[in-house]
Amino acid sequence: MKDSKKAYNYARFGYFFSIPFVIGYIIFSLYPILYTFTVAFSDLKGLTTREYHILWDDLFKNFKTVLGLATFKTSIANTIKIWVLNFIPQMLLALLIASWFTDRRSKIKGQGFFKVVFYMPNIITAATVAILFNSLFGYPKGPVNDFLLLIGAVDKDHLINFAIKKTAAQNIVVFIQTWMWYGQTAIVLMAGILGISPELFEAAEVDGANQWQTFWRITIPNIKTIMLFTLITSLIGGLNMFDIPYSYLAGGPDNATLTAAVFIYNQAFAGAYMYARAAAASIIMFVIICILSAITFYLMRDKEAAALRKIEKEARKKFKAKQSVAGKGV
Amino acid sequence: MAVNNKNTVDIVEKKPKSVLIKHTFIYIICIFLSILSILPFWLMIVNATRNTIQIQASSISLIPSHYLSFNWKVFNGKDFNPGVGFINSLTIAAGATVLALYFSSLTAYAQIAYEWKLKNAFFSFIMAVMMVPGQVTMIGFYQMCFRFGLTNNRLLLILPAIAAPSMVFFMRQYLQPALSMEIVHSARIDGAKEFYIFNNIVLPIMKPAIATQAIFSFVGNWNNLFTPLVLLTQPKKYTMPIMVTLLRGDIYKTELGSIYLGLTLTVLPLIIVYLALSRYIIAGVALGSVKG
């Protein structure tokens, strides 16, 4: 009795201490989100305009316009392409490194050093990395062209102008993304593998499983949740990709590196000031992210656990049915 | 047991040749990846000390030259001002980090220490908004700032840190096993007020979590490009990442050495911080993942 009274007295502090967060969230996140939604259904544009009107006649006009724009479609296609092309090698490389570094049978020396070096690109300002690569892939003079000349891959008159080649530009953005993130993913996966109970590995060893079998039958199923977590965060980050494509070639050449986020930025802040369209585009992106995350969750869900739950449910149903029948019998 | 031992012996005997080949392969790949990580930055730093003519002659050099101060002078009177950018980035990153750490800890403490009706609902809310990407808020955020005449106000880049959902989540996960309510109870018996208990007893307990989150929050804010780019239009308020994007502009095209120097200056603080704290940062990356 005394305890519950005490808890009651102190409960208000739970509210008090949460107030700053709530106020901060309402002002700086919730209100802007609602504002974005309002703007998306309005006619707001222009650098100095403050007045805007909701388009009651044709509420989804901005959405229709944006979805009809060829550049928007290109930007979505680019975003997904760049994300997929960077995520697959990033995950494979990270899995490979993580399995090497956590191998119980053979210890790799210098792991600490390698981890520090592999993770380093991730901590450097993305804008700087993009401009650095812009310089490294410079034309006609840049380290990459110089290197290609040195090994005889190109001759003096055929140096590659990476900045005007569409595929090259896309692939460089993909490379930068992979290069910046594989170390982070590897460390995350390593933590996951090290968290698996050693007994499982010992049991597999005793049973004579080889490293390949151990990897597929024990390591992968046990880090599934962490892989899902990595996938979702990478997906959300990837679909919002802005810093690298914007700083590298500002979406060029010929919109080859135009991602959805760069498209939104260009619509709203780079000359056009089409705020309503930009707002509609960001809501479309938000919906796409939600759908893709939901699909990922669904595909990666624990099928065995789900099946088990189903069986349990059915058993309970049967049991209940039996009971009711028995009850009637009595 | 005997069989087990025999197996182990077999493995040990088999080891040398196949393992040697595999190890060599692993080390070659790892060293290659290390070179890939380091070389771009090495070239950047070396080229920062060379002049345009040297870089034109050969842009690959591992040995520094002596044009550092020459390259530095190019920045005189231009919009790219590393000193100003440094101060701006430092103010914003430090301010936002301090706010995020303090208020996230406070919010997490409210979750752990008290029983209140909306507690679980509030936590579910935090989990949900963690997934909302920042870009959805951006147009509305800009319009809000514009309407109140607050664009170019650096406080708008600092204050939103009060509500950092993912940090609250991390702090809560840390605090749950770390905080023993008995300490809180005995402090109450000694007459300590709740707010005093949080500041003087709970915060020190959270030091390890705060240190880890401080690094990531600081680096994240330092590297942030999108929000400052949208909000800041006056060059004297530019942060380092915005300054860096200026280097792509035409006025620096002929000063290759200066471009590399500019890039070097923007990342030097990060590289120093990273090399000094790399152990904690790597541990933090691993910790964040397992907890998340």
Coordinates of C-alpha atoms in Angstrom, one line a residue:
Chain A
M1 CA 0.0 0.0 0.0
K2 CA 2.7 2.4 1.0
D3 CA 4.7 1.5 -2.1
S4 CA 1.9 2.2 -4.5
K5 CA 1.4 5.6 -2.8
K6 CA 5.0 6.4 -3.3
A7 CA 5.0 5.4 -6.9
Y8 CA 2.0 7.7 -7.4
N9 CA 3.8 10.6 -5.9
Y10 CA 6.8 10.2 -8.1
A11 CA 4.9 9.5 -11.3
R12 CA 4.7 13.2 -12.1
F13 CA 8.5 13.3 -12.5
G14 CA 8.2 10.9 -15.3
Y15 CA 6.1 13.5 -17.1
F16 CA 8.2 16.4 -16.0
F17 CA 11.4 14.9 -17.3
S18 CA 9.8 14.0 -20.6
I19 CA 8.5 17.5 -21.3
P20 CA 11.6 18.9 -22.9
F21 CA 11.8 16.1 -25.4
V22 CA 8.1 16.4 -26.2
I23 CA 8.2 20.1 -26.7
G24 CA 11.4 19.8 -28.8
Y25 CA 9.9 17.1 -30.9
I26 CA 6.6 19.0 -31.5
I27 CA 8.4 22.3 -32.5
F28 CA 11.2 20.9 -34.6
S29 CA 9.8 17.7 -36.0
L30 CA 6.1 17.2 -35.7
Y31 CA 5.1 20.7 -36.7
P32 CA 7.5 20.7 -39.7
I33 CA 6.1 17.3 -40.8
L34 CA 2.5 18.5 -40.7
Y35 CA 3.7 21.7 -42.4
T36 CA 5.3 19.6 -45.2
F37 CA 2.0 17.8 -45.6
T38 CA 0.0 21.0 -45.8
V39 CA 2.4 22.5 -48.3
A40 CA 2.2 19.4 -50.5
F41 CA -1.5 20.1 -51.0
S42 CA -1.0 23.8 -51.7
D43 CA 0.3 26.1 -54.4
L44 CA 3.3 27.4 -52.4
K45 CA 6.3 28.6 -54.6
G46 CA 8.6 31.5 -54.9
L47 CA 11.5 32.7 -52.8
T48 CA 9.6 35.4 -50.9
T49 CA 6.1 34.1 -50.8
R50 CA 4.5 33.5 -47.5
E51 CA 0.9 33.1 -48.6
Y52 CA -0.4 29.9 -49.9
H53 CA -3.7 28.2 -50.7
I54 CA -4.8 24.6 -50.4
L55 CA -5.7 23.3 -53.8
W56 CA -9.2 22.2 -52.9
D57 CA -10.2 21.8 -56.6
D58 CA -7.5 19.3 -57.3
L59 CA -6.0 18.2 -54.1
F60 CA -3.4 15.8 -55.5
K61 CA -2.3 18.2 -58.3
N62 CA 1.3 18.4 -57.0
F63 CA 1.5 14.7 -56.6
K64 CA 0.3 14.1 -60.1
T65 CA 2.7 16.7 -61.5
V66 CA 5.7 15.2 -59.6
L67 CA 4.8 11.7 -60.6
G68 CA 4.5 12.8 -64.3
L69 CA 8.0 14.5 -64.3
A70 CA 10.6 12.5 -66.2
T71 CA 13.4 13.8 -63.9
F72 CA 11.6 12.5 -60.8
K73 CA 11.2 9.0 -62.3
T74 CA 14.9 9.1 -63.2
S75 CA 15.8 10.2 -59.7
I76 CA 13.9 7.4 -58.1
A77 CA 15.4 4.8 -60.5
N78 CA 18.9 6.2 -59.9
T79 CA 18.4 6.1 -56.1
I80 CA 17.3 2.5 -56.1
K81 CA 19.9 1.5 -58.6
I82 CA 22.7 3.2 -56.6
W83 CA 21.5 1.8 -53.3
V84 CA 21.2 -1.8 -54.6
L85 CA 24.6 -1.7 -56.4
N86 CA 26.3 -0.4 -53.2
F87 CA 24.4 -2.6 -50.7
I88 CA 25.2 -6.0 -52.3
P89 CA 29.0 -5.7 -52.5
Q90 CA 29.0 -3.9 -49.1
M91 CA 27.1 -6.8 -47.4
L92 CA 29.2 -9.5 -49.1
L93 CA 32.5 -7.8 -48.3
A94 CA 31.4 -7.2 -44.7
L95 CA 30.2 -10.8 -44.2
L96 CA 33.5 -12.0 -45.6
I97 CA 35.6 -9.8 -43.3
A98 CA 33.4 -10.6 -40.3
S99 CA 33.7 -14.3 -40.9
W100 CA 37.5 -14.1 -41.3
F101 CA 38.0 -12.0 -38.2
T102 CA 35.7 -14.1 -36.0
D103 CA 37.0 -17.5 -37.1
R104 CA 37.7 -19.5 -34.0
R105 CA 40.1 -21.9 -35.7
S106 CA 42.6 -19.4 -37.1
K107 CA 43.2 -16.0 -35.5
I108 CA 43.9 -13.2 -37.9
K109 CA 46.6 -10.8 -36.5
G110 CA 46.3 -7.0 -36.8
Q111 CA 42.5 -7.1 -36.5
G112 CA 42.5 -3.9 -34.4
F113 CA 44.4 -2.0 -37.0
F114 CA 42.3 -3.3 -39.9
K115 CA 39.1 -2.4 -38.2
V116 CA 40.3 1.1 -37.5
V117 CA 41.4 1.6 -41.1
F118 CA 38.3 0.0 -42.7
Y119 CA 36.0 2.2 -40.6
M120 CA 37.9 5.4 -41.2
P121 CA 36.2 6.6 -44.4
N122 CA 32.8 6.4 -42.6
I123 CA 33.8 9.1 -40.1
I124 CA 35.1 11.6 -42.7
T125 CA 32.7 14.3 -43.9
A126 CA 30.8 12.8 -46.9
A127 CA 30.9 16.1 -48.8
T128 CA 34.7 16.2 -48.5
V129 CA 35.0 12.6 -49.6
A130 CA 32.9 13.3 -52.7
I131 CA 34.9 16.4 -53.7
L132 CA 38.1 14.5 -53.0
F133 CA 37.0 11.8 -55.4
N134 CA 36.0 14.5 -57.9
S135 CA 39.7 15.6 -57.7
L136 CA 41.1 12.1 -57.8
F137 CA 39.1 11.3 -60.9
G138 CA 40.1 14.7 -62.4
Y139 CA 40.5 15.3 -66.1
P140 CA 42.8 15.7 -67.9
K141 CA 45.0 15.7 -64.8
G142 CA 44.1 13.5 -61.8
P143 CA 45.7 10.6 -59.9
V144 CA 43.4 8.0 -61.4
N145 CA 44.1 9.1 -65.0
D146 CA 47.8 9.3 -64.1
F147 CA 47.7 5.8 -62.8
L148 CA 45.9 4.4 -65.8
L149 CA 48.5 6.1 -68.0
L150 CA 51.3 4.6 -65.9
I151 CA 50.0 1.1 -66.2
G152 CA 49.3 1.6 -69.9
A153 CA 45.5 1.2 -69.7
V154 CA 45.0 4.4 -71.6
D155 CA 47.3 6.5 -73.8
K156 CA 47.9 10.2 -73.6
D157 CA 45.3 11.2 -76.1
H158 CA 42.5 9.1 -74.7
L159 CA 42.4 10.0 -71.0
I160 CA 39.0 9.4 -69.5
N161 CA 36.8 12.4 -68.6
F162 CA 35.0 10.6 -65.8
A163 CA 32.8 13.7 -65.1
I164 CA 30.9 13.5 -68.4
K165 CA 30.4 9.7 -68.6
K166 CA 27.1 8.7 -67.1
T167 CA 27.9 5.1 -66.1
A168 CA 31.3 6.2 -64.7
A169 CA 29.7 8.8 -62.6
Q170 CA 27.1 6.4 -61.2
N171 CA 29.7 3.8 -60.5
I172 CA 31.9 6.2 -58.7
V173 CA 29.0 7.2 -56.5
V174 CA 28.3 3.5 -55.9
F175 CA 32.0 2.9 -55.1
I176 CA 32.2 5.8 -52.7
Q177 CA 29.1 4.6 -50.8
T178 CA 30.4 1.0 -50.6
W179 CA 33.9 2.2 -49.6
M180 CA 32.4 4.4 -46.8
W181 CA 30.1 1.8 -45.4
Y182 CA 31.5 -1.7 -45.7
G183 CA 33.7 -1.2 -42.6
Q184 CA 30.8 -0.1 -40.4
T185 CA 28.7 -3.1 -41.6
A186 CA 31.6 -5.5 -41.0
I187 CA 32.1 -4.3 -37.4
V188 CA 28.3 -4.6 -36.7
L189 CA 28.2 -8.1 -38.1
M190 CA 31.3 -9.1 -36.1
A191 CA 29.6 -7.9 -32.9
G192 CA 26.7 -10.0 -33.9
I193 CA 28.8 -13.1 -34.6
L194 CA 30.7 -12.7 -31.3
G195 CA 27.4 -12.6 -29.5
I196 CA 26.5 -16.1 -30.7
S197 CA 26.9 -18.7 -27.9
P198 CA 30.3 -20.4 -28.4
E199 CA 28.6 -23.7 -27.4
L200 CA 26.8 -23.7 -30.8
F201 CA 30.1 -23.6 -32.6
E202 CA 31.7 -26.2 -30.4
A203 CA 28.8 -28.5 -31.0
A204 CA 29.1 -28.0 -34.8
E205 CA 32.8 -28.7 -34.5
V206 CA 32.2 -31.9 -32.6
D207 CA 29.7 -33.0 -35.2
G208 CA 32.3 -32.5 -37.8
A209 CA 30.8 -29.5 -39.7
N210 CA 33.3 -27.8 -42.0
Q211 CA 33.7 -24.0 -42.0
W212 CA 31.3 -23.5 -44.9
Q213 CA 28.6 -25.5 -43.2
T214 CA 29.1 -23.8 -39.9
F215 CA 28.9 -20.4 -41.6
W216 CA 25.6 -21.1 -43.4
R217 CA 23.9 -23.2 -40.7
I218 CA 25.0 -21.4 -37.6
T219 CA 26.5 -18.0 -38.2
I220 CA 24.0 -16.7 -40.8
P221 CA 20.7 -17.8 -39.0
N222 CA 22.0 -16.3 -35.8
I223 CA 22.8 -12.9 -37.2
K224 CA 19.6 -12.6 -39.2
T225 CA 18.2 -9.9 -36.9
I226 CA 21.3 -7.8 -37.1
M227 CA 21.4 -8.2 -40.9
L228 CA 17.8 -7.1 -41.1
F229 CA 18.7 -4.1 -38.9
T230 CA 21.6 -3.3 -41.2
L231 CA 19.4 -3.7 -44.3
I232 CA 16.6 -1.4 -43.0
T233 CA 19.0 1.4 -41.8
S234 CA 20.9 1.1 -45.0
L235 CA 17.7 1.3 -47.0
I236 CA 16.4 4.4 -45.2
G237 CA 19.9 6.0 -45.5
G238 CA 20.2 5.0 -49.1
L239 CA 16.9 6.3 -50.2
N240 CA 17.7 9.6 -48.6
M241 CA 21.2 9.7 -50.2
F242 CA 22.1 13.3 -50.7
D243 CA 25.6 14.3 -49.6
I244 CA 27.7 12.2 -52.0
P245 CA 25.7 12.7 -55.3
Y246 CA 25.1 16.4 -54.5
S247 CA 28.8 17.2 -53.7
Y248 CA 30.3 14.9 -56.3
L249 CA 28.7 16.3 -59.5
A250 CA 25.4 17.9 -58.2
G251 CA 23.3 15.2 -59.8
G252 CA 25.1 15.3 -63.2
P253 CA 26.1 14.4 -65.8
D254 CA 22.8 14.5 -67.5
N255 CA 21.0 13.5 -64.3
A256 CA 23.0 10.3 -64.0
T257 CA 23.6 10.8 -60.3
L258 CA 20.4 12.7 -59.5
T259 CA 18.9 11.0 -56.5
A260 CA 15.5 11.6 -55.0
A261 CA 16.9 13.8 -52.2
V262 CA 18.9 15.9 -54.7
F263 CA 15.8 16.2 -56.8
I264 CA 13.8 17.5 -53.8
Y265 CA 16.6 19.9 -52.9
N266 CA 16.8 21.2 -56.5
Q267 CA 13.0 21.7 -56.7
A268 CA 12.9 23.7 -53.4
F269 CA 16.1 25.4 -52.9
A270 CA 18.2 25.6 -56.1
G271 CA 16.6 28.4 -58.2
A272 CA 13.1 27.0 -58.8
Y273 CA 11.6 27.4 -55.3
M274 CA 8.8 25.0 -56.1
Y275 CA 8.1 24.2 -52.4
A276 CA 4.8 22.5 -53.0
R277 CA 6.2 20.1 -55.5
A278 CA 9.2 19.4 -53.3
A279 CA 6.9 18.7 -50.4
A280 CA 4.9 16.3 -52.5
A281 CA 8.0 14.5 -53.7
S282 CA 9.3 14.1 -50.1
I283 CA 6.0 12.6 -49.0
I284 CA 6.1 10.2 -52.0
M285 CA 9.6 9.2 -50.9
F286 CA 8.5 8.7 -47.3
V287 CA 5.7 6.4 -48.5
I288 CA 8.1 4.4 -50.7
I289 CA 10.5 4.0 -47.7
C290 CA 7.6 2.8 -45.5
I291 CA 6.4 0.3 -48.1
L292 CA 9.9 -1.1 -48.7
S293 CA 10.7 -1.3 -45.0
A294 CA 7.4 -3.2 -44.4
I295 CA 8.2 -5.6 -47.3
T296 CA 11.7 -6.2 -45.9
F297 CA 10.3 -6.9 -42.5
Y298 CA 7.8 -9.3 -44.0
L299 CA 10.4 -11.2 -46.1
M300 CA 13.0 -11.4 -43.4
R301 CA 10.5 -12.3 -40.6
D302 CA 11.3 -15.4 -38.6
K303 CA 9.4 -18.0 -40.6
E304 CA 10.0 -20.8 -38.1
A305 CA 8.8 -18.7 -35.2
A306 CA 5.8 -17.6 -37.2
A307 CA 5.0 -21.2 -38.1
L308 CA 5.4 -22.3 -34.5
R309 CA 3.0 -19.5 -33.4
K310 CA 0.5 -20.7 -35.9
I311 CA 0.7 -24.3 -34.8
E312 CA 0.4 -23.2 -31.2
K313 CA -2.7 -21.1 -32.0
E314 CA -4.3 -24.0 -33.8
A315 CA -3.6 -26.3 -31.0
R316 CA -5.1 -23.9 -28.5
K317 CA -8.2 -23.6 -30.7
K318 CA -8.5 -27.4 -30.9
F319 CA -8.1 -27.6 -27.1
K320 CA -10.8 -25.0 -26.6
A321 CA -13.1 -26.7 -29.0
K322 CA -12.5 -30.0 -27.2
Q323 CA -13.2 -28.3 -23.9
S324 CA -16.4 -26.8 -25.0
V325 CA -17.5 -30.1 -26.5
A326 CA -16.6 -31.8 -23.2
G327 CA -18.4 -29.1 -21.3
K328 CA -21.5 -29.7 -23.4
G329 CA -21.2 -33.4 -22.8
V330 CA -21.3 -32.8 -19.0
Chain B
M1 CA 36.3 -37.4 -25.1
A2 CA 39.1 -39.4 -26.7
V3 CA 37.5 -39.1 -30.1
N4 CA 37.2 -35.4 -29.6
N5 CA 40.9 -35.1 -28.8
K6 CA 41.8 -37.1 -31.8
N7 CA 39.8 -34.7 -34.0
T8 CA 41.5 -31.7 -32.6
V9 CA 44.9 -33.3 -33.3
D10 CA 43.9 -34.0 -36.8
I11 CA 42.9 -30.4 -37.3
V12 CA 46.1 -29.2 -35.8
E13 CA 48.1 -31.5 -38.1
K14 CA 46.2 -30.4 -41.1
K15 CA 46.6 -26.7 -40.4
P16 CA 49.9 -25.5 -41.7
K17 CA 49.5 -25.7 -45.5
S18 CA 45.9 -24.9 -46.2
V19 CA 45.7 -22.4 -43.4
L20 CA 48.9 -20.7 -44.6
I21 CA 47.4 -20.3 -48.1
K22 CA 44.1 -19.0 -46.7
H23 CA 45.9 -16.6 -44.3
T24 CA 48.0 -15.2 -47.0
F25 CA 44.9 -14.6 -49.1
I26 CA 43.1 -12.9 -46.2
Y27 CA 46.1 -10.7 -45.4
I28 CA 46.5 -9.7 -49.1
I29 CA 42.8 -8.7 -49.3
C30 CA 43.0 -6.8 -45.9
I31 CA 46.2 -5.0 -46.9
F32 CA 44.7 -4.0 -50.3
L33 CA 41.5 -2.7 -48.5
S34 CA 43.7 -0.7 -46.1
I35 CA 45.6 0.9 -48.9
L36 CA 42.3 1.7 -50.5
S37 CA 41.2 3.4 -47.3
I38 CA 44.4 5.3 -46.7
L39 CA 45.7 6.2 -50.1
P40 CA 43.0 8.8 -51.1
F41 CA 43.6 10.7 -47.8
W42 CA 47.4 10.4 -48.2
L43 CA 47.3 11.8 -51.7
M44 CA 45.0 14.6 -50.5
I45 CA 47.4 15.6 -47.7
V46 CA 50.5 15.3 -49.9
N47 CA 48.9 17.3 -52.8
A48 CA 47.9 20.0 -50.3
T49 CA 51.6 20.8 -50.0
R50 CA 52.3 20.9 -53.7
N51 CA 51.6 23.6 -56.3
T52 CA 49.6 23.4 -59.4
I53 CA 52.6 22.9 -61.7
Q54 CA 53.8 19.9 -59.7
I55 CA 50.3 18.4 -59.6
Q56 CA 50.0 19.0 -63.3
A57 CA 53.3 17.2 -63.9
S58 CA 52.2 14.2 -61.8
S59 CA 49.3 14.0 -59.5
I60 CA 50.5 10.9 -57.8
S61 CA 53.2 11.6 -55.2
L62 CA 53.7 10.2 -51.8
I63 CA 56.3 12.8 -50.8
P64 CA 55.2 16.2 -49.5
S65 CA 56.5 19.4 -51.1
H66 CA 56.8 22.9 -49.6
Y67 CA 53.9 25.0 -51.0
L68 CA 51.6 24.7 -48.0
S69 CA 51.7 28.4 -47.2
F70 CA 51.4 29.3 -50.8
N71 CA 48.2 27.2 -51.2
W72 CA 46.9 28.7 -47.9
K73 CA 47.2 32.3 -49.3
V74 CA 44.9 31.4 -52.2
F75 CA 42.0 31.3 -49.8
N76 CA 42.5 35.0 -48.8
G77 CA 39.4 37.0 -49.5
K78 CA 37.4 34.1 -50.9
D79 CA 34.2 32.6 -49.6
F80 CA 36.1 29.4 -48.6
N81 CA 37.2 30.4 -45.1
P82 CA 38.5 27.4 -43.1
G83 CA 38.8 29.5 -39.9
V84 CA 35.2 30.7 -40.0
G85 CA 33.9 27.3 -41.0
F86 CA 35.8 25.6 -38.2
I87 CA 34.3 27.9 -35.6
N88 CA 30.8 27.6 -37.0
S89 CA 31.0 23.8 -37.2
L90 CA 32.5 23.6 -33.7
T91 CA 29.8 25.8 -32.2
I92 CA 26.9 24.0 -33.8
A93 CA 28.3 20.5 -33.3
A94 CA 29.3 21.1 -29.6
G95 CA 26.0 22.9 -28.8
A96 CA 23.8 20.2 -30.4
T97 CA 25.8 17.4 -28.8
V98 CA 25.5 18.8 -25.3
L99 CA 21.8 19.3 -25.7
A100 CA 21.2 15.9 -27.2
L101 CA 23.2 14.2 -24.5
Y102 CA 21.6 16.0 -21.6
F103 CA 18.0 15.8 -22.7
S104 CA 18.2 12.2 -24.1
S105 CA 19.6 11.1 -20.7
L106 CA 16.8 12.9 -18.9
T107 CA 14.1 11.4 -21.1
A108 CA 15.7 7.9 -20.7
Y109 CA 15.8 8.4 -16.9
A110 CA 12.1 9.2 -16.9
Q111 CA 11.5 5.9 -18.7
I112 CA 13.5 3.8 -16.2
A113 CA 13.0 5.4 -12.8
Y114 CA 9.3 6.3 -12.7
E115 CA 6.1 4.4 -13.2
W116 CA 3.6 6.6 -15.1
K117 CA 0.6 5.9 -17.2
L118 CA 1.8 7.0 -20.6
K119 CA 5.3 5.6 -20.2
N120 CA 5.0 2.6 -22.5
A121 CA 2.9 4.6 -25.0
F122 CA 5.6 7.3 -25.1
F123 CA 8.3 4.7 -25.6
S124 CA 6.5 3.2 -28.5
F125 CA 6.1 6.7 -29.9
I126 CA 9.9 7.2 -29.7
M127 CA 10.6 3.9 -31.4
A128 CA 8.2 4.8 -34.2
V129 CA 9.6 8.3 -34.9
M130 CA 13.1 6.9 -35.0
M131 CA 12.3 5.5 -38.4
V132 CA 11.0 8.8 -39.9
P133 CA 13.7 10.2 -42.2
G134 CA 14.8 13.8 -41.8
Q135 CA 13.9 14.7 -45.4
V136 CA 10.2 14.6 -44.7
T137 CA 10.5 17.4 -42.2
M138 CA 12.8 19.6 -44.3
I139 CA 10.4 21.6 -46.5
G140 CA 8.2 22.3 -43.5
F141 CA 11.2 23.1 -41.3
Y142 CA 12.5 25.5 -43.8
Q143 CA 9.1 27.2 -44.3
M144 CA 8.7 27.5 -40.5
C145 CA 12.1 29.1 -40.1
F146 CA 11.5 31.4 -43.1
R147 CA 8.1 32.5 -41.8
F148 CA 9.6 33.5 -38.4
G149 CA 12.6 35.1 -40.1
L150 CA 15.0 32.5 -38.5
T151 CA 16.9 31.3 -41.5
N152 CA 20.6 32.0 -40.9
N153 CA 20.0 31.6 -37.2
R154 CA 22.4 28.9 -36.0
L155 CA 20.2 28.2 -33.0
L156 CA 17.9 26.4 -35.4
L157 CA 20.7 23.9 -36.1
I158 CA 21.3 23.4 -32.3
L159 CA 18.0 23.3 -30.6
P160 CA 16.4 20.4 -32.5
A161 CA 18.9 18.2 -30.8
I162 CA 16.8 18.3 -27.6
A163 CA 14.6 15.7 -29.2
A164 CA 16.9 12.9 -30.4
P165 CA 14.8 9.7 -30.5
S166 CA 17.6 7.2 -31.4
M167 CA 19.8 8.6 -28.6
V168 CA 17.0 8.3 -26.1
F169 CA 16.6 4.7 -27.2
F170 CA 20.4 4.0 -26.7
M171 CA 20.5 5.7 -23.3
R172 CA 17.4 3.8 -22.1
Q173 CA 19.0 0.5 -23.2
Y174 CA 22.2 1.4 -21.3
L175 CA 20.5 2.8 -18.2
Q176 CA 18.1 -0.2 -17.7
P177 CA 20.7 -2.6 -16.3
A178 CA 23.1 0.1 -15.0
L179 CA 20.8 2.0 -12.7
S180 CA 20.0 0.4 -9.3
M181 CA 16.9 2.1 -7.8
E182 CA 18.3 1.5 -4.3
I183 CA 20.8 4.3 -4.8
V184 CA 17.9 6.6 -5.9
H185 CA 15.8 5.5 -2.9
S186 CA 18.6 6.1 -0.4
A187 CA 19.3 9.5 -2.0
R188 CA 15.6 10.3 -1.5
I189 CA 15.8 9.3 2.1
D190 CA 18.7 11.7 2.5
G191 CA 16.4 14.4 1.3
A192 CA 17.7 14.8 -2.2
K193 CA 15.3 16.3 -4.8
E194 CA 14.5 14.3 -8.0
F195 CA 16.3 16.8 -10.3
Y196 CA 19.3 16.8 -8.0
I197 CA 19.4 13.0 -8.1
F198 CA 19.4 13.0 -11.8
N199 CA 22.2 15.6 -12.2
N200 CA 24.5 14.3 -9.4
I201 CA 23.9 10.6 -9.2
V202 CA 22.4 9.3 -12.5
L203 CA 24.4 11.4 -14.9
P204 CA 27.8 10.1 -13.5
I205 CA 26.5 6.5 -13.8
M206 CA 25.8 7.1 -17.5
K207 CA 29.3 8.5 -18.2
P208 CA 30.4 5.5 -20.5
A209 CA 27.2 5.8 -22.6
I210 CA 27.4 9.5 -22.7
A211 CA 31.0 9.4 -23.9
T212 CA 30.2 7.0 -26.8
Q213 CA 27.1 8.9 -27.9
A214 CA 29.1 12.2 -27.6
I215 CA 31.5 11.1 -30.2
F216 CA 28.9 9.9 -32.7
S217 CA 26.6 12.9 -32.1
F218 CA 29.5 15.3 -32.6
V219 CA 30.8 13.7 -35.7
G220 CA 27.3 13.4 -37.1
N221 CA 26.6 17.1 -36.5
W222 CA 30.0 18.1 -37.8
N223 CA 29.4 16.2 -41.0
N224 CA 25.8 17.3 -41.6
L225 CA 25.4 19.0 -44.9
F226 CA 21.7 19.0 -45.8
T227 CA 20.2 21.1 -43.0
P228 CA 22.8 23.8 -42.9
L229 CA 22.8 24.0 -46.7
V230 CA 19.1 24.6 -46.7
L231 CA 19.1 27.0 -43.8
L232 CA 22.3 29.1 -44.1
T233 CA 22.7 31.6 -46.9
Q234 CA 25.3 34.0 -45.5
P235 CA 28.9 32.8 -46.2
K236 CA 30.1 33.9 -42.8
K237 CA 27.8 31.4 -41.2
Y238 CA 28.7 28.5 -43.4
T239 CA 29.8 25.2 -41.8
M240 CA 32.7 23.1 -42.9
P241 CA 30.7 20.8 -45.2
I242 CA 29.2 23.8 -47.0
M243 CA 32.6 25.4 -47.3
V244 CA 33.9 22.2 -48.9
T245 CA 31.2 22.2 -51.6
L246 CA 32.5 25.7 -52.6
L247 CA 35.8 24.1 -53.6
R248 CA 34.1 22.5 -56.6
G249 CA 33.5 26.0 -58.0
D250 CA 35.3 27.5 -60.9
I251 CA 37.5 30.0 -59.0
Y252 CA 39.6 27.2 -57.6
K253 CA 39.9 25.2 -60.8
T254 CA 43.4 26.5 -61.5
E255 CA 44.6 26.1 -57.9
L256 CA 44.7 22.3 -57.6
G257 CA 47.0 22.4 -54.5
S258 CA 44.5 24.7 -52.7
I259 CA 41.6 22.4 -53.4
Y260 CA 43.5 19.6 -51.7
L261 CA 44.5 21.9 -48.8
G262 CA 40.9 23.0 -48.3
L263 CA 39.8 19.3 -48.2
T264 CA 42.6 18.5 -45.8
L265 CA 41.6 21.3 -43.5
T266 CA 38.0 20.1 -43.3
V267 CA 38.9 16.6 -42.3
L268 CA 42.0 17.2 -40.2
P269 CA 40.0 17.7 -36.9
L270 CA 38.1 14.5 -37.7
I271 CA 41.2 12.5 -38.4
I272 CA 42.8 13.7 -35.2
V273 CA 39.8 12.9 -33.1
Y274 CA 39.4 9.5 -34.9
L275 CA 43.0 8.4 -34.3
A276 CA 42.9 9.5 -30.7
L277 CA 39.5 7.8 -29.9
S278 CA 39.4 5.0 -32.5
R279 CA 39.3 2.3 -29.9
Y280 CA 36.2 3.7 -28.3
I281 CA 34.6 4.5 -31.6
I282 CA 35.0 1.0 -33.0
A283 CA 33.6 -0.4 -29.7
G284 CA 30.7 2.1 -29.9
V285 CA 29.8 1.0 -33.4
A286 CA 29.7 -2.6 -32.3
L287 CA 27.7 -1.7 -29.1
G288 CA 25.2 0.3 -30.9
S289 CA 24.4 -2.5 -33.2
V290 CA 24.0 -5.2 -30.6
K291 CA 21.8 -3.0 -28.5
G292 CA 19.8 -1.7 -31.5

